[in-house]
Each structure stands twice: as structure tokens, then as C-alpha cells.
Amino acid sequence: MADDANFLNEQEVRRVNLVECLIEDHPHVPVPPSVCVNHWSEQQLRNYFEQAPERSQMYAARRGQRIGTFIEGPEGRLEADLAHGGGPPELGLVLLHPHPHMGGNMNNNVVQALYDEFRIRPGFCVCRYNSRGVGRSEGQCAADVHLEREDLRAVCHHLRRHEVGCCKDS
């Protein structure tokens, strides 16, 4: 008697068939990570394969390029630098600076060295940011680690929603 756990349900079979057809129709497009295939809607899967040429050009143009931006935080905008290493970013890396009361900010030499190293690695989206009240970030400088965690959550949420390929909304 076969174990029922080895069989796919109807929706999973349809998803596998769709991915196989898309791979056949777009052989030049790298297959997305399984986490993406399992969580994307059918439309998101189609978009991934059909928009690949435009994305490839965009990522090639942005490879290693520093993008200064602001991210919405819980107490205002947070100053940030983002960079993509080329190719669709599958991993997001957030770099935290040393304690602001000791002069720490996103331009710290260790943070800068890590940022420079990862911003050219394919598959990465790297972000360094100033927490509230540091540099050009808005809000009061937090002496409370819980408030800094809120800033980190806001940055991670931004990366998941807007930057990292397999988590991005279509």
C-alpha cells in the first residue's frame, strides 16, 4: 500500500506542470528557488519567466551600484544604502552599525567593508542603514534595544516586499 504522503494534491500538480511548461518555453531563464515556486501565485510564476529579459538588463545595469534611499521606519524615514550584486537577488543581507552613542553609523569601516564585499556578489541584495536619530534618519536616537529592533524589522520588511526576488510582490 502506497503512502499517501508521497502524492501531490491537485493544486501542487498544477503548479509543477506550470513550472515545467514555463521552463520549456523560457530555457534561458534560471529556475527560481523552490521556496519561490512553493509560495508564488501562478501569476507571479508567469511574471518571473516572462519578464526575465527586462530583469536581466536591469540587474546587469545595477550590479554593485549603490542606491541611496530612505525606508519608512516606525518613527520616520531611515537613511539606507542598497546594492544588488547582479542577477535576481535571492538573499537579503542587512548590516547593522555599532551603537550610536559610541559614534556608530552605517559609514563605520567594518560595515562599509562588508557592504563593499557583498554588493558585488550575485544573488545578494545588501542593505546598510542608520537607525532612528542617526545620520539623516528621522526620530530620536534610541537607547532602547527594543526600538532599534523595530527599525530592523522595518528594513527587513522593505527588503522582503521590494528588493529580494523570491519574496517580492508582483
Short mmCIF file of N, CA and C in Angstrom, two decimals:
data_model
loop_
_atom_site.label_atom_id
_atom_site.label_comp_id
_atom_site.label_asym_id
_atom_site.label_seq_id
_atom_site.Cartn_x
_atom_site.Cartn_y
_atom_site.Cartn_z
N MET A 1 0.84 -1.18 0.00
CA MET A 1 0.00 0.00 0.00
C MET A 1 0.89 1.25 0.00
N ALA A 2 0.64 2.14 -0.91
CA ALA A 2 1.45 3.36 -1.06
C ALA A 2 1.14 4.35 0.04
N ASP A 3 2.16 5.06 0.45
CA ASP A 3 2.00 6.08 1.49
C ASP A 3 1.39 7.33 0.86
N ASP A 4 0.26 7.79 1.41
CA ASP A 4 -0.42 8.97 0.86
C ASP A 4 0.43 10.22 0.89
N ALA A 5 1.43 10.30 1.78
CA ALA A 5 2.27 11.50 1.90
C ALA A 5 3.14 11.69 0.65
N ASN A 6 3.33 10.65 -0.16
CA ASN A 6 4.17 10.75 -1.35
C ASN A 6 3.42 11.35 -2.54
N PHE A 7 2.12 11.55 -2.44
CA PHE A 7 1.35 12.05 -3.55
C PHE A 7 1.10 13.54 -3.41
N LEU A 8 1.10 14.24 -4.53
CA LEU A 8 0.82 15.67 -4.54
C LEU A 8 -0.67 15.90 -4.67
N ASN A 9 -1.15 16.98 -4.06
CA ASN A 9 -2.56 17.31 -4.25
C ASN A 9 -2.74 17.97 -5.63
N GLU A 10 -3.96 18.20 -6.01
CA GLU A 10 -4.27 18.71 -7.36
C GLU A 10 -3.61 20.07 -7.63
N GLN A 11 -3.62 20.95 -6.64
CA GLN A 11 -3.03 22.28 -6.83
C GLN A 11 -1.51 22.17 -7.01
N GLU A 12 -0.86 21.29 -6.25
CA GLU A 12 0.58 21.12 -6.39
C GLU A 12 0.95 20.53 -7.75
N VAL A 13 0.13 19.60 -8.24
CA VAL A 13 0.37 19.02 -9.57
C VAL A 13 0.25 20.10 -10.64
N ARG A 14 -0.78 20.95 -10.52
CA ARG A 14 -0.96 22.04 -11.49
C ARG A 14 0.24 23.00 -11.46
N ARG A 15 0.75 23.29 -10.26
CA ARG A 15 1.90 24.19 -10.13
C ARG A 15 3.14 23.58 -10.77
N VAL A 16 3.39 22.29 -10.52
CA VAL A 16 4.54 21.61 -11.11
C VAL A 16 4.44 21.61 -12.63
N ASN A 17 3.25 21.31 -13.16
CA ASN A 17 3.05 21.32 -14.61
C ASN A 17 3.28 22.71 -15.19
N LEU A 18 2.80 23.74 -14.50
CA LEU A 18 3.01 25.12 -14.96
C LEU A 18 4.50 25.45 -15.01
N VAL A 19 5.21 25.13 -13.96
CA VAL A 19 6.65 25.43 -13.91
C VAL A 19 7.38 24.67 -15.02
N GLU A 20 7.03 23.42 -15.24
CA GLU A 20 7.67 22.64 -16.31
C GLU A 20 7.42 23.27 -17.67
N CYS A 21 6.19 23.72 -17.91
CA CYS A 21 5.87 24.39 -19.19
C CYS A 21 6.63 25.70 -19.33
N LEU A 22 6.72 26.48 -18.27
CA LEU A 22 7.43 27.75 -18.31
C LEU A 22 8.93 27.54 -18.55
N ILE A 23 9.49 26.51 -17.95
CA ILE A 23 10.91 26.20 -18.17
C ILE A 23 11.13 25.81 -19.63
N GLU A 24 10.22 25.04 -20.17
CA GLU A 24 10.32 24.63 -21.58
C GLU A 24 10.24 25.83 -22.52
N ASP A 25 9.30 26.76 -22.23
CA ASP A 25 9.10 27.94 -23.07
C ASP A 25 10.19 28.99 -22.91
N HIS A 26 10.88 28.99 -21.77
CA HIS A 26 11.90 30.01 -21.48
C HIS A 26 13.17 29.32 -20.98
N PRO A 27 13.87 28.58 -21.84
CA PRO A 27 15.02 27.79 -21.39
C PRO A 27 16.18 28.64 -20.88
N HIS A 28 16.25 29.92 -21.26
CA HIS A 28 17.36 30.79 -20.85
C HIS A 28 17.18 31.36 -19.44
N VAL A 29 16.01 31.19 -18.87
CA VAL A 29 15.71 31.77 -17.56
C VAL A 29 16.09 30.77 -16.47
N PRO A 30 16.88 31.22 -15.48
CA PRO A 30 17.20 30.30 -14.39
C PRO A 30 15.96 29.93 -13.60
N VAL A 31 15.91 28.70 -13.17
CA VAL A 31 14.75 28.23 -12.40
C VAL A 31 14.77 28.92 -11.04
N PRO A 32 13.63 29.47 -10.60
CA PRO A 32 13.61 30.15 -9.31
C PRO A 32 13.80 29.14 -8.17
N PRO A 33 14.29 29.62 -7.02
CA PRO A 33 14.46 28.72 -5.87
C PRO A 33 13.13 28.07 -5.49
N SER A 34 13.20 26.88 -4.91
CA SER A 34 11.97 26.15 -4.59
C SER A 34 11.08 26.91 -3.61
N VAL A 35 11.70 27.72 -2.73
CA VAL A 35 10.87 28.50 -1.81
C VAL A 35 9.95 29.44 -2.58
N CYS A 36 10.43 29.98 -3.70
CA CYS A 36 9.61 30.86 -4.52
C CYS A 36 8.51 30.08 -5.22
N VAL A 37 8.88 28.96 -5.81
CA VAL A 37 7.90 28.14 -6.52
C VAL A 37 6.78 27.73 -5.59
N ASN A 38 7.11 27.41 -4.36
CA ASN A 38 6.10 26.94 -3.40
C ASN A 38 5.20 28.06 -2.89
N HIS A 39 5.66 29.30 -2.92
CA HIS A 39 4.88 30.38 -2.32
C HIS A 39 4.31 31.38 -3.32
N TRP A 40 4.82 31.42 -4.53
CA TRP A 40 4.31 32.36 -5.52
C TRP A 40 2.98 31.88 -6.07
N SER A 41 2.15 32.85 -6.46
CA SER A 41 0.92 32.52 -7.17
C SER A 41 1.29 32.12 -8.60
N GLU A 42 0.32 31.58 -9.33
CA GLU A 42 0.57 31.22 -10.73
C GLU A 42 0.96 32.45 -11.54
N GLN A 43 0.33 33.58 -11.26
CA GLN A 43 0.64 34.82 -11.99
C GLN A 43 2.07 35.28 -11.68
N GLN A 44 2.49 35.16 -10.44
CA GLN A 44 3.85 35.54 -10.08
C GLN A 44 4.87 34.64 -10.80
N LEU A 45 4.56 33.35 -10.91
CA LEU A 45 5.45 32.44 -11.64
C LEU A 45 5.54 32.84 -13.11
N ARG A 46 4.39 33.13 -13.72
CA ARG A 46 4.40 33.56 -15.13
C ARG A 46 5.22 34.84 -15.30
N ASN A 47 5.00 35.80 -14.41
CA ASN A 47 5.73 37.07 -14.48
C ASN A 47 7.23 36.85 -14.37
N TYR A 48 7.64 35.96 -13.48
CA TYR A 48 9.06 35.69 -13.30
C TYR A 48 9.70 35.26 -14.62
N PHE A 49 9.08 34.32 -15.31
CA PHE A 49 9.65 33.81 -16.55
C PHE A 49 9.49 34.78 -17.71
N GLU A 50 8.35 35.43 -17.82
CA GLU A 50 8.08 36.28 -18.98
C GLU A 50 8.81 37.61 -18.91
N GLN A 51 9.13 38.08 -17.72
CA GLN A 51 9.82 39.37 -17.60
C GLN A 51 11.32 39.20 -17.40
N ALA A 52 11.83 38.01 -17.59
CA ALA A 52 13.25 37.73 -17.35
C ALA A 52 14.20 38.60 -18.17
N PRO A 53 13.96 38.81 -19.49
CA PRO A 53 14.92 39.62 -20.24
C PRO A 53 15.04 41.05 -19.70
N GLU A 54 13.91 41.65 -19.33
CA GLU A 54 13.95 43.01 -18.79
C GLU A 54 14.67 43.03 -17.45
N ARG A 55 14.39 42.02 -16.60
CA ARG A 55 15.04 41.96 -15.29
C ARG A 55 16.53 41.77 -15.44
N SER A 56 16.96 40.92 -16.37
CA SER A 56 18.39 40.67 -16.56
C SER A 56 19.12 41.95 -16.92
N GLN A 57 18.53 42.74 -17.81
CA GLN A 57 19.15 44.02 -18.19
C GLN A 57 19.19 44.97 -17.00
N MET A 58 18.10 45.01 -16.24
CA MET A 58 18.04 45.90 -15.09
C MET A 58 19.09 45.51 -14.05
N TYR A 59 19.20 44.21 -13.72
CA TYR A 59 20.16 43.78 -12.71
C TYR A 59 21.59 43.98 -13.20
N ALA A 60 21.84 43.75 -14.47
CA ALA A 60 23.19 43.97 -15.00
C ALA A 60 23.56 45.45 -14.89
N ALA A 61 22.62 46.32 -15.16
CA ALA A 61 22.89 47.76 -15.07
C ALA A 61 23.11 48.19 -13.63
N ARG A 62 22.44 47.52 -12.68
CA ARG A 62 22.53 47.91 -11.27
C ARG A 62 23.61 47.18 -10.51
N ARG A 63 24.33 46.25 -11.13
CA ARG A 63 25.28 45.40 -10.41
C ARG A 63 26.29 46.22 -9.62
N GLY A 64 26.25 46.05 -8.32
CA GLY A 64 27.19 46.72 -7.44
C GLY A 64 26.93 48.19 -7.22
N GLN A 65 25.96 48.73 -7.91
CA GLN A 65 25.67 50.16 -7.81
C GLN A 65 25.01 50.48 -6.47
N ARG A 66 25.53 51.48 -5.80
CA ARG A 66 24.97 51.93 -4.52
C ARG A 66 23.73 52.78 -4.79
N ILE A 67 22.64 52.44 -4.12
CA ILE A 67 21.40 53.20 -4.26
C ILE A 67 21.08 53.80 -2.90
N GLY A 68 21.28 55.11 -2.77
CA GLY A 68 20.93 55.79 -1.53
C GLY A 68 19.42 56.00 -1.50
N THR A 69 18.81 55.68 -0.38
CA THR A 69 17.35 55.77 -0.30
C THR A 69 16.92 56.01 1.14
N PHE A 70 15.64 56.13 1.33
CA PHE A 70 15.06 56.19 2.67
C PHE A 70 14.00 55.10 2.75
N ILE A 71 13.95 54.45 3.89
CA ILE A 71 12.98 53.39 4.14
C ILE A 71 12.07 53.86 5.26
N GLU A 72 10.77 53.63 5.08
CA GLU A 72 9.82 54.04 6.12
C GLU A 72 10.03 53.21 7.38
N GLY A 73 10.32 53.89 8.48
CA GLY A 73 10.51 53.24 9.76
C GLY A 73 9.35 53.56 10.69
N PRO A 74 9.36 53.02 11.89
CA PRO A 74 8.26 53.25 12.82
C PRO A 74 8.17 54.69 13.32
N GLU A 75 9.30 55.42 13.29
CA GLU A 75 9.31 56.81 13.76
C GLU A 75 9.77 57.77 12.68
N GLY A 76 9.56 57.44 11.42
CA GLY A 76 10.00 58.29 10.32
C GLY A 76 10.91 57.52 9.37
N ARG A 77 11.50 58.26 8.46
CA ARG A 77 12.32 57.64 7.43
C ARG A 77 13.71 57.28 7.95
N LEU A 78 14.20 56.12 7.49
CA LEU A 78 15.53 55.64 7.86
C LEU A 78 16.45 55.76 6.65
N GLU A 79 17.58 56.41 6.83
CA GLU A 79 18.57 56.55 5.75
C GLU A 79 19.18 55.18 5.47
N ALA A 80 19.27 54.82 4.19
CA ALA A 80 19.80 53.49 3.84
C ALA A 80 20.53 53.53 2.51
N ASP A 81 21.44 52.59 2.34
CA ASP A 81 22.10 52.31 1.06
C ASP A 81 21.78 50.87 0.70
N LEU A 82 21.36 50.66 -0.54
CA LEU A 82 21.06 49.32 -1.06
C LEU A 82 21.96 49.06 -2.26
N ALA A 83 22.29 47.81 -2.48
CA ALA A 83 23.02 47.42 -3.68
C ALA A 83 22.67 45.98 -4.02
N HIS A 84 22.64 45.70 -5.33
CA HIS A 84 22.38 44.35 -5.84
C HIS A 84 23.63 43.85 -6.52
N GLY A 85 23.96 42.59 -6.27
CA GLY A 85 25.17 42.02 -6.83
C GLY A 85 25.02 41.54 -8.26
N GLY A 86 23.91 41.76 -8.89
CA GLY A 86 23.69 41.27 -10.24
C GLY A 86 22.86 40.00 -10.19
N GLY A 87 22.00 39.83 -11.17
CA GLY A 87 21.08 38.71 -11.16
C GLY A 87 19.97 38.97 -10.16
N PRO A 88 18.91 38.20 -10.22
CA PRO A 88 17.83 38.43 -9.27
C PRO A 88 18.30 38.16 -7.84
N PRO A 89 18.14 39.12 -6.94
CA PRO A 89 18.58 38.88 -5.57
C PRO A 89 17.68 37.85 -4.89
N GLU A 90 18.29 36.80 -4.41
CA GLU A 90 17.55 35.75 -3.70
C GLU A 90 17.77 35.84 -2.21
N LEU A 91 18.84 36.52 -1.80
CA LEU A 91 19.15 36.67 -0.38
C LEU A 91 19.29 38.15 -0.05
N GLY A 92 18.71 38.53 1.06
CA GLY A 92 18.88 39.89 1.56
C GLY A 92 19.81 39.88 2.75
N LEU A 93 20.73 40.83 2.79
CA LEU A 93 21.68 40.95 3.88
C LEU A 93 21.55 42.35 4.45
N VAL A 94 21.25 42.45 5.73
CA VAL A 94 21.13 43.74 6.40
C VAL A 94 22.31 43.89 7.34
N LEU A 95 23.05 44.97 7.18
CA LEU A 95 24.21 45.24 8.03
C LEU A 95 23.84 46.28 9.08
N LEU A 96 24.13 45.97 10.32
CA LEU A 96 23.84 46.88 11.44
C LEU A 96 25.11 47.59 11.86
N HIS A 97 24.96 48.86 12.23
CA HIS A 97 26.13 49.63 12.66
C HIS A 97 26.33 49.50 14.17
N PRO A 98 27.54 49.86 14.65
CA PRO A 98 27.79 49.84 16.10
C PRO A 98 26.87 50.84 16.82
N HIS A 99 26.86 50.76 18.13
CA HIS A 99 25.96 51.58 18.95
C HIS A 99 26.14 53.07 18.65
N PRO A 100 25.04 53.77 18.38
CA PRO A 100 25.13 55.18 18.02
C PRO A 100 25.72 56.07 19.12
N HIS A 101 25.54 55.71 20.38
CA HIS A 101 26.08 56.53 21.46
C HIS A 101 27.61 56.42 21.54
N MET A 102 28.17 55.48 20.81
CA MET A 102 29.63 55.34 20.72
C MET A 102 30.12 55.83 19.36
N GLY A 103 29.28 56.57 18.65
CA GLY A 103 29.67 57.12 17.35
C GLY A 103 29.38 56.20 16.18
N GLY A 104 28.65 55.11 16.38
CA GLY A 104 28.39 54.16 15.30
C GLY A 104 27.36 54.67 14.31
N ASN A 105 27.62 54.43 13.05
CA ASN A 105 26.66 54.72 11.97
C ASN A 105 26.97 53.81 10.79
N MET A 106 26.18 53.92 9.73
CA MET A 106 26.33 53.00 8.60
C MET A 106 27.64 53.20 7.84
N ASN A 107 28.37 54.29 8.12
CA ASN A 107 29.65 54.53 7.46
C ASN A 107 30.84 53.99 8.27
N ASN A 108 30.57 53.22 9.30
CA ASN A 108 31.60 52.56 10.08
C ASN A 108 32.47 51.72 9.15
N ASN A 109 33.78 51.66 9.41
CA ASN A 109 34.69 50.97 8.49
C ASN A 109 34.37 49.49 8.32
N VAL A 110 33.92 48.80 9.35
CA VAL A 110 33.60 47.37 9.24
C VAL A 110 32.32 47.19 8.42
N VAL A 111 31.32 48.01 8.71
CA VAL A 111 30.06 47.95 7.95
C VAL A 111 30.33 48.25 6.48
N GLN A 112 31.15 49.28 6.22
CA GLN A 112 31.48 49.66 4.85
C GLN A 112 32.21 48.53 4.12
N ALA A 113 33.16 47.89 4.79
CA ALA A 113 33.91 46.80 4.15
C ALA A 113 32.99 45.63 3.79
N LEU A 114 32.09 45.26 4.70
CA LEU A 114 31.15 44.18 4.40
C LEU A 114 30.20 44.57 3.27
N TYR A 115 29.74 45.81 3.29
CA TYR A 115 28.84 46.31 2.25
C TYR A 115 29.53 46.23 0.89
N ASP A 116 30.78 46.71 0.82
CA ASP A 116 31.53 46.68 -0.45
C ASP A 116 31.76 45.25 -0.93
N GLU A 117 31.97 44.33 -0.01
CA GLU A 117 32.20 42.93 -0.39
C GLU A 117 30.93 42.29 -0.96
N PHE A 118 29.80 42.49 -0.31
CA PHE A 118 28.57 41.80 -0.72
C PHE A 118 27.81 42.50 -1.83
N ARG A 119 28.07 43.77 -2.07
CA ARG A 119 27.29 44.47 -3.10
C ARG A 119 27.65 44.03 -4.52
N ILE A 120 28.74 43.29 -4.66
CA ILE A 120 29.11 42.80 -5.99
C ILE A 120 28.88 41.30 -6.15
N ARG A 121 28.38 40.65 -5.12
CA ARG A 121 28.13 39.20 -5.18
C ARG A 121 26.77 38.91 -5.81
N PRO A 122 26.75 38.11 -6.87
CA PRO A 122 25.47 37.77 -7.50
C PRO A 122 24.52 37.09 -6.51
N GLY A 123 23.25 37.44 -6.63
CA GLY A 123 22.23 36.81 -5.80
C GLY A 123 21.98 37.51 -4.48
N PHE A 124 22.76 38.57 -4.18
CA PHE A 124 22.59 39.28 -2.92
C PHE A 124 21.99 40.66 -3.14
N CYS A 125 21.15 41.04 -2.22
CA CYS A 125 20.76 42.44 -2.05
C CYS A 125 21.28 42.80 -0.67
N VAL A 126 22.18 43.76 -0.60
CA VAL A 126 22.76 44.15 0.68
C VAL A 126 22.28 45.55 1.04
N CYS A 127 22.01 45.73 2.33
CA CYS A 127 21.49 47.00 2.82
C CYS A 127 22.23 47.38 4.10
N ARG A 128 22.67 48.62 4.15
CA ARG A 128 23.16 49.18 5.40
C ARG A 128 22.28 50.38 5.68
N TYR A 129 22.03 50.67 6.94
CA TYR A 129 21.13 51.77 7.26
C TYR A 129 21.50 52.40 8.59
N ASN A 130 21.06 53.62 8.77
CA ASN A 130 21.21 54.31 10.05
C ASN A 130 19.91 54.15 10.81
N SER A 131 20.00 53.71 12.06
CA SER A 131 18.81 53.59 12.88
C SER A 131 18.29 54.98 13.23
N ARG A 132 17.12 55.04 13.81
CA ARG A 132 16.47 56.33 14.11
C ARG A 132 17.39 57.28 14.86
N GLY A 133 17.38 58.54 14.40
CA GLY A 133 18.17 59.58 15.05
C GLY A 133 19.64 59.59 14.69
N VAL A 134 20.08 58.71 13.81
CA VAL A 134 21.49 58.63 13.41
C VAL A 134 21.61 59.10 11.97
N GLY A 135 22.64 59.89 11.67
CA GLY A 135 22.82 60.41 10.31
C GLY A 135 21.60 61.21 9.87
N ARG A 136 21.06 60.88 8.70
CA ARG A 136 19.88 61.59 8.18
C ARG A 136 18.57 60.86 8.48
N SER A 137 18.64 59.82 9.34
CA SER A 137 17.42 59.12 9.74
C SER A 137 16.62 59.99 10.71
N GLU A 138 15.31 59.91 10.56
CA GLU A 138 14.43 60.70 11.41
C GLU A 138 14.19 60.00 12.74
N GLY A 139 13.67 60.74 13.71
CA GLY A 139 13.33 60.19 15.01
C GLY A 139 14.39 60.46 16.05
N GLN A 140 14.11 60.04 17.27
CA GLN A 140 15.04 60.19 18.39
C GLN A 140 15.97 59.00 18.43
N CYS A 141 17.25 59.25 18.69
CA CYS A 141 18.22 58.18 18.82
C CYS A 141 17.79 57.25 19.96
N ALA A 142 17.71 55.99 19.69
CA ALA A 142 17.16 55.03 20.64
C ALA A 142 18.26 54.47 21.55
N ALA A 143 18.05 54.63 22.86
CA ALA A 143 18.94 53.98 23.82
C ALA A 143 18.39 52.59 24.15
N ASP A 144 17.18 52.33 23.70
CA ASP A 144 16.47 51.09 23.99
C ASP A 144 16.64 50.12 22.82
N VAL A 145 17.15 48.93 23.10
CA VAL A 145 17.38 47.94 22.05
C VAL A 145 16.07 47.52 21.37
N HIS A 146 14.95 47.60 22.09
CA HIS A 146 13.66 47.22 21.51
C HIS A 146 13.26 48.17 20.38
N LEU A 147 13.59 49.45 20.53
CA LEU A 147 13.28 50.42 19.47
C LEU A 147 14.16 50.18 18.25
N GLU A 148 15.42 49.81 18.47
CA GLU A 148 16.30 49.51 17.34
C GLU A 148 15.82 48.25 16.61
N ARG A 149 15.25 47.30 17.35
CA ARG A 149 14.68 46.11 16.71
C ARG A 149 13.53 46.50 15.79
N GLU A 150 12.72 47.47 16.20
CA GLU A 150 11.62 47.93 15.35
C GLU A 150 12.16 48.51 14.04
N ASP A 151 13.26 49.25 14.11
CA ASP A 151 13.89 49.78 12.90
C ASP A 151 14.36 48.63 12.00
N LEU A 152 15.01 47.65 12.60
CA LEU A 152 15.48 46.49 11.84
C LEU A 152 14.32 45.75 11.19
N ARG A 153 13.22 45.59 11.92
CA ARG A 153 12.04 44.93 11.33
C ARG A 153 11.54 45.71 10.11
N ALA A 154 11.52 47.04 10.20
CA ALA A 154 11.05 47.86 9.08
C ALA A 154 11.96 47.68 7.86
N VAL A 155 13.27 47.62 8.08
CA VAL A 155 14.21 47.44 6.97
C VAL A 155 14.02 46.05 6.36
N CYS A 156 13.92 45.03 7.19
CA CYS A 156 13.71 43.66 6.68
C CYS A 156 12.40 43.57 5.91
N HIS A 157 11.37 44.20 6.42
CA HIS A 157 10.07 44.20 5.74
C HIS A 157 10.20 44.85 4.36
N HIS A 158 10.93 45.95 4.28
CA HIS A 158 11.14 46.62 2.99
C HIS A 158 11.87 45.69 2.02
N LEU A 159 12.92 45.04 2.48
CA LEU A 159 13.66 44.13 1.59
C LEU A 159 12.79 43.00 1.09
N ARG A 160 12.02 42.40 2.00
CA ARG A 160 11.15 41.29 1.59
C ARG A 160 10.12 41.74 0.58
N ARG A 161 9.56 42.92 0.74
CA ARG A 161 8.47 43.37 -0.13
C ARG A 161 8.96 43.97 -1.44
N HIS A 162 10.15 44.57 -1.45
CA HIS A 162 10.53 45.37 -2.62
C HIS A 162 11.84 44.97 -3.29
N GLU A 163 12.69 44.23 -2.63
CA GLU A 163 14.03 44.03 -3.18
C GLU A 163 14.37 42.58 -3.48
N VAL A 164 14.14 41.69 -2.55
CA VAL A 164 14.62 40.32 -2.69
C VAL A 164 13.64 39.53 -3.56
N GLY A 165 14.18 38.98 -4.68
CA GLY A 165 13.37 38.37 -5.74
C GLY A 165 12.32 37.38 -5.33
N CYS A 166 12.65 36.40 -4.50
CA CYS A 166 11.69 35.35 -4.25
C CYS A 166 10.62 35.76 -3.26
N CYS A 167 10.74 36.93 -2.66
CA CYS A 167 9.74 37.37 -1.71
C CYS A 167 8.94 38.56 -2.24
N LYS A 168 9.39 39.14 -3.35
CA LYS A 168 8.79 40.36 -3.88
C LYS A 168 7.35 40.13 -4.32
N ASP A 169 6.48 41.08 -4.07
CA ASP A 169 5.11 41.03 -4.58
C ASP A 169 5.11 41.41 -6.05
N SER A 170 4.24 40.80 -6.82
CA SER A 170 4.11 41.18 -8.24
C SER A 170 2.95 42.09 -8.41
#
